[in-house]
Coordinates of C-alpha atoms in Angstrom, one line a residue:
X1 CA 17.2 -20.1 4.6
X2 CA 14.5 -18.4 6.8
X3 CA 12.6 -15.0 6.1
X4 CA 12.9 -14.1 9.7
X5 CA 16.5 -13.8 10.0
X6 CA 16.8 -11.3 7.0
X7 CA 13.6 -9.2 7.5
X8 CA 14.6 -7.7 11.1
X9 CA 18.0 -7.2 9.9
X10 CA 16.6 -4.7 7.1
X11 CA 14.2 -3.2 9.3
X12 CA 17.0 -2.2 11.4
X13 CA 18.9 -0.6 8.3
X14 CA 15.6 1.3 7.3
X15 CA 15.3 2.6 10.6
X16 CA 19.2 3.6 11.0
X17 CA 19.1 5.1 7.5
X18 CA 16.0 7.2 8.3
X19 CA 17.8 8.7 11.4
X20 CA 21.1 9.4 9.4
X21 CA 18.9 11.4 6.7
X22 CA 16.6 13.1 9.4
X23 CA 19.7 14.8 10.9
X24 CA 22.1 15.4 8.2
X25 CA 25.5 17.2 9.2
X26 CA 24.3 20.6 7.9
X27 CA 21.5 20.4 10.1
X28 CA 18.9 20.7 7.3
X29 CA 16.5 18.0 8.7
X30 CA 16.2 19.5 12.2
X31 CA 13.7 21.9 11.4
X32 CA 12.1 22.0 8.2
X33 CA 9.9 25.0 9.1
X34 CA 12.9 27.4 9.5
X35 CA 14.3 29.5 6.6
X36 CA 17.9 28.1 6.2
X37 CA 20.6 31.1 6.9
X38 CA 22.7 29.8 3.6
X39 CA 20.0 30.5 1.6
X40 CA 21.4 33.7 0.6
X41 CA 24.8 32.1 0.0
X42 CA 23.1 29.5 -2.5
X43 CA 21.5 32.3 -4.4
X44 CA 24.8 34.1 -4.9
X45 CA 26.2 30.7 -6.1
X46 CA 23.4 30.1 -8.4
X47 CA 23.8 33.8 -10.0
X48 CA 27.7 32.9 -10.5
X49 CA 27.0 30.0 -12.7
X50 CA 28.2 29.9 -16.2
X51 CA 25.8 30.6 -18.6
X52 CA 26.4 27.5 -20.6
X53 CA 25.9 25.3 -17.6
X54 CA 22.8 26.8 -16.8
X55 CA 21.3 26.2 -20.3
X56 CA 22.7 22.6 -20.2
X57 CA 20.9 22.1 -16.9
X58 CA 17.7 23.8 -18.1
X59 CA 17.6 21.5 -21.3
X60 CA 18.2 18.2 -19.2
X61 CA 15.3 19.3 -17.0
X62 CA 12.9 19.7 -20.2
X63 CA 13.9 16.4 -21.3
X64 CA 12.9 14.5 -18.6
X65 CA 9.4 13.1 -18.8
X66 CA 6.6 14.9 -17.0
X67 CA 5.7 13.7 -13.8
X68 CA 2.6 11.4 -14.0
X69 CA -0.6 12.8 -12.9
X70 CA -2.8 11.6 -10.0
X71 CA -5.7 9.2 -11.0
X72 CA -8.8 11.2 -11.8
X73 CA -11.1 11.2 -8.8
X74 CA -14.8 11.9 -8.5
X75 CA -14.3 14.4 -5.7
X76 CA -13.8 16.8 -8.5
X77 CA -17.6 16.6 -9.3
X78 CA -18.9 16.7 -5.7
X79 CA -18.4 20.5 -4.8
X80 CA -17.2 21.4 -1.4
X81 CA -17.7 17.4 -0.2
X82 CA -14.8 16.6 -2.8
X83 CA -12.5 18.4 -0.6
X84 CA -14.4 17.9 2.9
X85 CA -14.7 21.6 3.1
X86 CA -11.0 22.1 3.0
X87 CA -10.1 19.2 5.1
X88 CA -8.3 17.1 2.3
X89 CA -6.3 20.2 1.0
X90 CA -5.0 21.1 4.7
X91 CA -3.9 17.3 5.1
X92 CA -2.2 17.2 1.9
X93 CA -0.2 20.3 2.8
X94 CA 0.7 18.4 5.9
X95 CA 1.9 15.6 4.0
X96 CA -1.2 13.3 4.4
X97 CA -3.2 12.0 1.6
X98 CA -6.2 9.5 1.4
X99 CA -8.2 7.9 -1.1
X100 CA -10.9 5.3 -1.4
X101 CA -11.7 3.2 -4.4
X102 CA -14.9 1.0 -4.9
X103 CA -15.2 -1.8 -7.5
X104 CA -18.4 -3.5 -8.0
X105 CA -19.4 -6.0 -10.7
X106 CA -22.1 -8.2 -11.9
X107 CA -20.8 -11.3 -13.9
X108 CA -22.4 -14.4 -15.1
X109 CA -21.6 -17.3 -17.4
X110 CA -24.6 -17.9 -19.8
X111 CA -22.9 -21.0 -21.1
X112 CA -20.4 -23.7 -19.7
X113 CA -18.5 -23.8 -16.5
X114 CA -19.5 -26.2 -13.6
X115 CA -22.9 -24.6 -13.9
X116 CA -24.6 -21.5 -14.8
X117 CA -25.1 -18.6 -12.5
X118 CA -24.8 -14.8 -12.1
X119 CA -23.1 -13.0 -9.1
X120 CA -22.4 -9.6 -7.6
X121 CA -19.0 -8.8 -5.7
X122 CA -17.2 -5.8 -4.7
X123 CA -14.2 -4.5 -3.0
X124 CA -13.7 -1.1 -1.2
X125 CA -10.2 -0.2 -0.7
X126 CA -8.9 2.6 1.6
X127 CA -5.5 3.9 1.2
X128 CA -3.4 6.3 3.3
X129 CA -0.1 7.8 2.3
X130 CA 2.2 10.1 4.4
X131 CA 5.1 12.2 3.3
X132 CA 7.2 11.9 6.6
X133 CA 9.4 14.8 5.6
X134 CA 6.4 17.1 5.6
X135 CA 4.8 15.4 8.6
X136 CA 7.3 14.9 11.0
X137 CA 10.6 16.1 9.4
X138 CA 12.0 12.5 8.3
X139 CA 13.8 13.2 5.1
X140 CA 13.0 10.9 2.4
X141 CA 10.7 8.8 4.3
X142 CA 7.2 7.9 3.2
X143 CA 4.5 5.7 4.9
X144 CA 1.8 3.8 3.2
X145 CA -1.2 1.5 4.3
X146 CA -4.1 -0.1 2.4
X147 CA -7.0 -2.3 3.5
X148 CA -9.8 -3.8 1.6
X149 CA -13.6 -4.6 2.5
X150 CA -14.4 -7.5 0.2
X151 CA -18.1 -8.8 -0.5
X152 CA -20.1 -10.9 -2.5
X153 CA -19.2 -14.4 -4.1
X154 CA -17.0 -15.2 -6.9
X155 CA -17.9 -16.6 -10.3
X156 CA -14.9 -18.6 -10.8
X157 CA -15.0 -20.3 -7.4
X158 CA -18.6 -21.2 -7.4
X159 CA -19.6 -21.5 -11.2
X160 CA -16.8 -21.6 -13.6
X161 CA -14.1 -23.4 -11.9
X162 CA -11.0 -22.0 -13.9
X163 CA -7.5 -21.3 -13.0
X164 CA -7.3 -17.7 -14.4
X165 CA -10.0 -16.2 -12.1
X166 CA -12.7 -13.9 -14.2
X167 CA -12.3 -11.0 -11.8
X168 CA -9.1 -9.4 -10.2
X169 CA -11.1 -8.5 -7.3
X170 CA -12.4 -12.2 -6.6
X171 CA -11.9 -13.2 -2.9
X172 CA -13.6 -14.5 -0.1
X173 CA -15.6 -11.9 1.7
X174 CA -13.6 -10.3 4.3
X175 CA -12.1 -7.1 6.0
X176 CA -8.4 -7.0 5.8
X177 CA -5.4 -5.3 5.9
X178 CA -3.4 -5.5 2.8
X179 CA -0.1 -3.3 2.7
X180 CA 1.8 -1.7 5.3
X181 CA 5.1 -0.1 5.0
X182 CA 7.8 2.3 5.3
X183 CA 10.0 3.5 2.7
X184 CA 13.2 5.5 3.0
X185 CA 14.7 7.0 0.0
X186 CA 18.7 7.2 0.0
X187 CA 19.4 9.7 -2.5
X188 CA 17.9 10.1 -6.0
X189 CA 18.7 6.7 -6.8
X190 CA 18.0 4.2 -4.1
X191 CA 14.8 3.6 -2.4
X192 CA 14.1 0.9 0.3
X193 CA 10.7 -0.2 1.3
X194 CA 10.1 -2.5 4.4
X195 CA 6.8 -3.6 6.0
X196 CA 3.9 -5.7 4.7
X197 CA 3.9 -5.9 0.8
X198 CA 2.4 -7.1 -2.2
X199 CA 4.6 -8.4 -5.1
X200 CA 1.8 -7.6 -7.4
X201 CA 1.9 -3.9 -6.9
X202 CA 5.5 -3.4 -8.6
X203 CA 6.5 -6.9 -10.1
X204 CA 5.4 -8.3 -13.4
X205 CA 2.9 -5.6 -14.2
X206 CA 2.1 -4.2 -17.6
X207 CA 0.7 -0.7 -17.8
X208 CA -1.8 -1.8 -20.7
X209 CA -2.9 -5.1 -19.2
X210 CA -4.2 -3.6 -16.0
X211 CA -7.2 -2.5 -18.2
X212 CA -8.8 -6.0 -18.1
X213 CA -11.0 -7.8 -15.5
X214 CA -9.2 -11.0 -15.4
X215 CA -7.1 -11.5 -12.6
X216 CA -4.3 -13.3 -14.8
X217 CA -3.7 -10.0 -16.3
X218 CA -2.5 -8.2 -13.2
X219 CA -0.3 -11.1 -11.3
X220 CA 0.1 -13.7 -14.1
X221 CA -1.7 -17.2 -13.1
X222 CA 1.6 -19.2 -13.4
X223 CA 2.8 -17.7 -10.4
X224 CA -0.5 -17.3 -8.5
X225 CA -1.0 -21.3 -9.2
X226 CA 2.4 -22.3 -8.3
X227 CA 3.4 -20.3 -5.2
X228 CA 2.3 -21.2 -1.8
X229 CA -1.2 -19.8 -0.9
X230 CA -0.8 -18.0 -4.4
X231 CA 2.2 -15.7 -3.4
X232 CA 2.3 -12.1 -1.9
X233 CA -0.5 -10.9 -4.0
X234 CA -4.1 -9.8 -3.7
X235 CA -5.6 -10.4 -1.2
X236 CA -2.7 -11.7 0.9
X237 CA 0.2 -9.4 1.3
X238 CA 3.1 -10.5 3.6
X239 CA 6.1 -9.1 5.2
X240 CA 9.0 -8.3 3.1
X241 CA 11.7 -5.7 1.8
X242 CA 11.8 -4.2 -1.7
X243 CA 14.9 -2.3 -2.9
X244 CA 14.6 0.0 -5.9
X245 CA 17.6 1.0 -7.9
X246 CA 17.3 3.9 -10.6
X247 CA 20.4 4.2 -12.2
X248 CA 19.4 6.4 -14.8
X249 CA 16.0 7.9 -16.2
X250 CA 15.5 4.9 -18.5
X251 CA 16.7 2.0 -16.2
X252 CA 15.1 0.8 -13.2
X253 CA 16.0 -2.5 -11.0
X254 CA 13.7 -4.1 -8.6
X255 CA 14.6 -6.6 -5.8
X256 CA 12.3 -8.1 -3.5
X257 CA 12.6 -10.5 -0.5
X258 CA 9.0 -11.7 1.1
X259 CA 8.0 -14.4 3.5
X260 CA 7.4 -17.2 1.3
X261 CA 3.9 -18.5 2.6
X262 CA 1.5 -15.3 3.3
X263 CA -1.3 -17.6 4.7
X264 CA 1.1 -20.4 6.3
X265 CA 0.7 -24.1 5.9
X266 CA -2.4 -25.7 6.3
X267 CA -5.3 -27.8 4.5
X268 CA -8.0 -25.2 4.2
X269 CA -8.2 -22.1 2.0
X270 CA -5.1 -19.7 2.5
X271 CA -7.7 -16.9 2.6
X272 CA -9.3 -18.5 5.6
X273 CA -5.9 -19.2 7.4
X274 CA -5.0 -15.4 7.1
X275 CA -8.7 -14.1 7.0
X276 CA -7.8 -10.4 8.3
X277 CA -4.2 -10.0 6.8
X278 CA -2.8 -9.6 10.3
X279 CA -0.8 -12.7 10.1
X280 CA 2.6 -11.0 9.8
X281 CA 4.4 -14.3 9.0
X282 CA 8.1 -14.2 8.7
X283 CA 9.0 -18.0 9.7
X284 CA 8.5 -19.2 6.3
X285 CA 11.4 -20.1 3.6
X286 CA 11.4 -17.0 1.6
X287 CA 10.5 -16.1 -1.9
X288 CA 12.6 -13.5 -3.6
X289 CA 12.1 -11.7 -6.9
X290 CA 14.2 -9.5 -9.0
X291 CA 13.4 -7.4 -12.2
X292 CA 15.0 -5.3 -14.6
X293 CA 13.1 -2.4 -16.4
X294 CA 14.3 -0.6 -19.4
X295 CA 11.9 2.2 -20.6
X296 CA 12.7 3.9 -24.0
X297 CA 11.5 7.1 -25.9
X298 CA 10.1 8.6 -22.9
X299 CA 11.2 12.2 -23.6
X300 CA 8.6 14.4 -24.8
X301 CA 11.0 15.0 -28.0
X302 CA 11.7 11.6 -28.7
X303 CA 11.4 10.5 -32.4
X304 CA 10.0 7.1 -31.6
X305 CA 6.8 5.8 -29.6
X306 CA 7.3 5.2 -25.9
X307 CA 7.7 1.6 -24.5
X308 CA 9.2 -0.5 -21.7
X309 CA 10.9 -3.8 -21.5
X310 CA 11.2 -5.9 -18.3
X311 CA 13.0 -9.0 -17.5
X312 CA 12.6 -10.8 -14.3
X313 CA 13.2 -14.0 -12.3
X314 CA 12.1 -15.4 -8.9
X315 CA 12.9 -18.0 -6.4
X316 CA 11.5 -19.9 -3.4
X317 CA 13.3 -21.6 -1.0
X318 CA 10.6 -23.9 0.2
X319 CA 9.8 -27.5 -0.6
X320 CA 7.6 -28.5 -3.3
X321 CA 5.5 -31.5 -4.0
X322 CA 6.3 -33.6 -7.1
X323 CA 3.4 -33.6 -9.4
X324 CA 3.6 -37.3 -10.4
X325 CA 5.9 -39.5 -8.2
X326 CA 6.1 -40.3 -4.5
X327 CA 8.9 -40.4 -2.3
X328 CA 10.3 -43.8 -3.6
X329 CA 9.9 -42.8 -7.2
X330 CA 6.7 -44.7 -8.1
X331 CA 4.0 -43.0 -10.0
X332 CA 1.4 -41.4 -7.3
X333 CA -1.5 -43.1 -9.0
X334 CA 0.0 -46.6 -8.7
X335 CA -1.8 -48.7 -6.0
X336 CA 1.5 -49.5 -4.5
X337 CA 2.2 -45.9 -3.9
X338 CA 2.3 -44.3 -0.4
X339 CA 0.7 -41.5 -1.7
X340 CA 3.3 -39.2 -0.2
X341 CA 4.5 -37.0 -3.1
X342 CA 8.5 -36.6 -3.2
X343 CA 9.4 -33.2 -1.8
X344 CA 11.7 -31.0 -4.1
X345 CA 13.7 -28.5 -2.9
X346 CA 13.1 -25.1 -4.1
X347 CA 11.2 -23.5 -7.0
X348 CA 11.7 -20.7 -9.7
X349 CA 10.7 -19.0 -12.8
X350 CA 11.6 -16.5 -15.3
X351 CA 9.5 -14.0 -17.0
X352 CA 9.6 -11.2 -19.8
X353 CA 7.3 -8.5 -20.9
X354 CA 6.9 -5.7 -23.3
X355 CA 4.8 -2.7 -23.4
X356 CA 4.7 -0.5 -26.5
X357 CA 2.8 2.1 -27.8
X358 CA 2.1 1.8 -31.3
X359 CA 0.0 4.8 -32.4
X360 CA -0.4 8.1 -30.3
X361 CA -2.9 10.8 -31.1
X362 CA -1.1 14.0 -32.1
X363 CA -0.8 16.5 -29.1
X364 CA -1.7 13.9 -26.4
X365 CA 0.6 11.8 -24.3
X366 CA -1.6 8.7 -23.6
X367 CA -4.3 8.5 -26.1
X368 CA -3.7 5.9 -28.9
X369 CA -2.9 2.3 -29.2
X370 CA -0.8 0.3 -27.1
X371 CA 0.1 -3.5 -26.9
X372 CA 1.7 -5.7 -24.4
X373 CA 2.8 -9.1 -24.2
X374 CA 4.0 -11.3 -21.3
X375 CA 5.7 -14.8 -21.1
X376 CA 6.9 -16.8 -18.1
X377 CA 8.1 -20.4 -17.3
X378 CA 8.6 -22.7 -14.4
X379 CA 10.0 -26.3 -13.9
X380 CA 7.6 -29.0 -15.0
X381 CA 8.1 -31.5 -12.2
X382 CA 7.0 -29.4 -9.2
X383 CA 4.4 -26.8 -10.6
X384 CA 0.8 -27.4 -12.0
X385 CA 1.5 -24.5 -14.6
X386 CA 4.9 -24.6 -16.5
X387 CA 4.4 -22.2 -19.1
X388 CA 2.3 -18.9 -19.5
X389 CA 2.0 -16.3 -22.3
X390 CA -0.5 -13.5 -22.6
X391 CA -0.7 -10.3 -24.8
X392 CA -3.4 -7.6 -25.8
X393 CA -4.2 -4.5 -27.2
X394 CA -5.7 -1.2 -25.8
X395 CA -6.9 1.8 -27.4
X396 CA -7.7 4.9 -25.6
X397 CA -9.7 7.7 -27.3
X398 CA -10.9 5.3 -29.9
X399 CA -14.2 7.2 -30.3
X400 CA -14.3 10.7 -31.2
X401 CA -15.2 12.9 -28.3
X402 CA -14.6 10.1 -25.8
X403 CA -11.0 10.7 -25.1
X404 CA -10.9 9.0 -21.7
X405 CA -12.7 5.8 -22.9
X406 CA -10.6 2.8 -23.6
X407 CA -11.2 -0.4 -25.4
X408 CA -9.2 -3.3 -25.1
X409 CA -8.8 -7.1 -26.3
X410 CA -6.5 -9.5 -24.7
X411 CA -5.7 -13.4 -24.7
X412 CA -3.9 -15.5 -21.9
X413 CA -2.7 -19.0 -22.3
X414 CA -1.6 -21.3 -19.1
X415 CA -0.1 -24.7 -20.1
X416 CA -0.4 -27.7 -17.6
X417 CA 2.9 -29.0 -16.7
X418 CA 4.0 -32.4 -18.1
X419 CA 4.1 -33.9 -14.6
X420 CA 0.6 -33.0 -13.9
X421 CA -0.4 -34.7 -17.4
X422 CA 1.6 -37.5 -16.7
X423 CA -0.2 -38.1 -13.3
X424 CA -3.7 -38.0 -15.2
X425 CA -2.4 -40.4 -17.7
X426 CA -1.1 -42.6 -15.0
X427 CA -4.7 -42.6 -13.2
X428 CA -6.0 -43.4 -16.5
X429 CA -3.5 -46.6 -16.7
X430 CA -4.0 -48.1 -13.1
X431 CA -7.7 -47.4 -13.1
X432 CA -8.7 -48.4 -16.7
X433 CA -11.1 -45.4 -16.5
X434 CA -11.3 -42.9 -18.9
X435 CA -10.8 -39.3 -17.9
X436 CA -10.1 -36.0 -19.5
X437 CA -6.1 -35.4 -19.4
X438 CA -5.4 -31.9 -18.3
X439 CA -3.7 -29.9 -20.9
X440 CA -4.1 -26.0 -20.7
X441 CA -6.7 -23.1 -20.0
X442 CA -7.0 -20.0 -22.2
X443 CA -9.1 -16.8 -22.0
X444 CA -10.0 -14.2 -24.3
X445 CA -11.3 -11.2 -23.0
X446 CA -13.0 -7.8 -25.0
X447 CA -13.8 -4.8 -22.8
X448 CA -14.7 -1.1 -22.8
X449 CA -14.1 1.1 -20.2
X450 CA -16.2 4.2 -20.3
X451 CA -15.7 7.5 -18.0
X452 CA -19.1 8.8 -16.7
X453 CA -17.3 12.0 -14.7
X454 CA -13.4 12.0 -13.8
X455 CA -13.1 9.2 -11.2
X456 CA -16.2 7.2 -12.0
X457 CA -16.2 4.4 -14.8
X458 CA -18.3 1.7 -16.0
X459 CA -16.8 -1.2 -18.2
X460 CA -18.9 -3.9 -20.1
X461 CA -16.8 -7.1 -20.3
X462 CA -16.9 -10.4 -22.3
X463 CA -14.8 -13.5 -21.7
X464 CA -14.5 -16.7 -23.2
X465 CA -12.7 -19.4 -21.0
X466 CA -11.3 -22.4 -22.9
X467 CA -10.8 -25.7 -21.1
X468 CA -11.8 -24.3 -17.4
X469 CA -9.5 -25.8 -14.8
X470 CA -7.0 -26.8 -17.5
X471 CA -9.7 -29.5 -19.0
X472 CA -10.7 -31.2 -15.7
X473 CA -13.5 -33.5 -14.7
X474 CA -16.5 -31.4 -13.6
X475 CA -16.3 -31.7 -10.1
X476 CA -20.5 -30.9 -9.5
X477 CA -21.1 -33.6 -12.3
X478 CA -18.4 -36.1 -13.0
X479 CA -20.7 -37.9 -15.3
X480 CA -20.7 -34.7 -17.8
X481 CA -17.1 -35.1 -18.3
X482 CA -14.9 -32.1 -18.4
X483 CA -16.1 -28.9 -17.4
X484 CA -17.2 -27.0 -20.7
X485 CA -16.1 -23.9 -22.3
X486 CA -17.6 -20.8 -20.6
X487 CA -19.1 -17.6 -22.0
X488 CA -19.0 -14.9 -19.3
X489 CA -20.6 -11.5 -19.7
X490 CA -20.2 -8.7 -17.1
X491 CA -20.4 -5.1 -16.0
X492 CA -18.0 -3.3 -13.6
X493 CA -18.2 -0.1 -12.1
X494 CA -15.1 1.9 -10.4
X495 CA -15.4 4.9 -8.2
X496 CA -12.2 6.6 -7.1
X497 CA -12.3 9.2 -4.7

């Protein structure tokens, strides 16, 4: 099964769907700037509605959760410059919005890791969104594009050597396209998105976990380590299709089909193989993922505190190397082995997560204590990581007078698969040389995000990494044994404009 056979078909379906909605049978999409003649009739019909029905509709509207407000922007503190002297407002009226997010951070490991050091890294993200209904009269359609300018050197890559990278923005320096897509809404309950997509923007995401710096609290490390080229996640998006169904206010169903290797096969680093984000690969075996979300206590008059439960699974149709045995069944560490791993067809995984508010300050919607937990599992024989779990707590408004500050503490655990452990034992057996046996990697993170002005935060952070790399030998100093546990201190600043 090839992604190239499916994605063009769905691109055509999106175009046809957009055309149909742009010119509906009543002619509403032909000229959105002309007042509709039937407005008077609609008004008359509205006045004839039974009072009970009207009250019922009003009550239903009140029960709906308030629309989430846009993230705070530093533009509110910049006077006329914040609105570019009216230009941004004019564009917004036309349906076009743009934003920039800059994240810069200093990180250093004072102890442990492959060696000690300090780095600075940063990522500037540009985002462009367009409501195509307002802009060109394409009813129900929207456009999105995002790109990164990434600079600096990652602490995990050059100093710590861990699987769960210390920072979610760590990547090789580059200027690259990330997402580029069109979305067509088919009524109120269906939305189809086609283009270059990142799975990490919608799937396996916890609203509370996004506070933390470590990359695993975004797209979990089990998927990032097991999927080819790390999967469709920062900084590598890939062509794909996403279908979103919302059968009710409480239930959301997501399904995604992606090209299965955003950088394509090759011996060097995936980020170098697709160094601009313009590879647009569609010929690799596909990666599919689905997720069901159930949100409860979302209404403002709900008796309980809000929460969300998500369950999902994924499958990759490619071939994956056996972690322990070769093509004839011999251990890869056996001197008689060909050294060619057995190729196993397909890979898969399941996951579950929950976000739950435990305490909410009276009179607020988001201030208080929230917790999250996620767990995921994949087959042992073809994956480096076979089990993953994380969890944490956040407290927004913990300090009186600092309502927009957030404190957080979290942990994550990645278990090395039985097959990978078995390979290490085989190497020790056949060479008679003692060496560390990979087991797991874990991290604990404590952080505090403080708002300077709306749209600008600073965030001191501490992480302690247990068994970096899963308990591997230090590649920079094999005689020293395994990579030592690392203590990491950092400071991040985030500016949104």
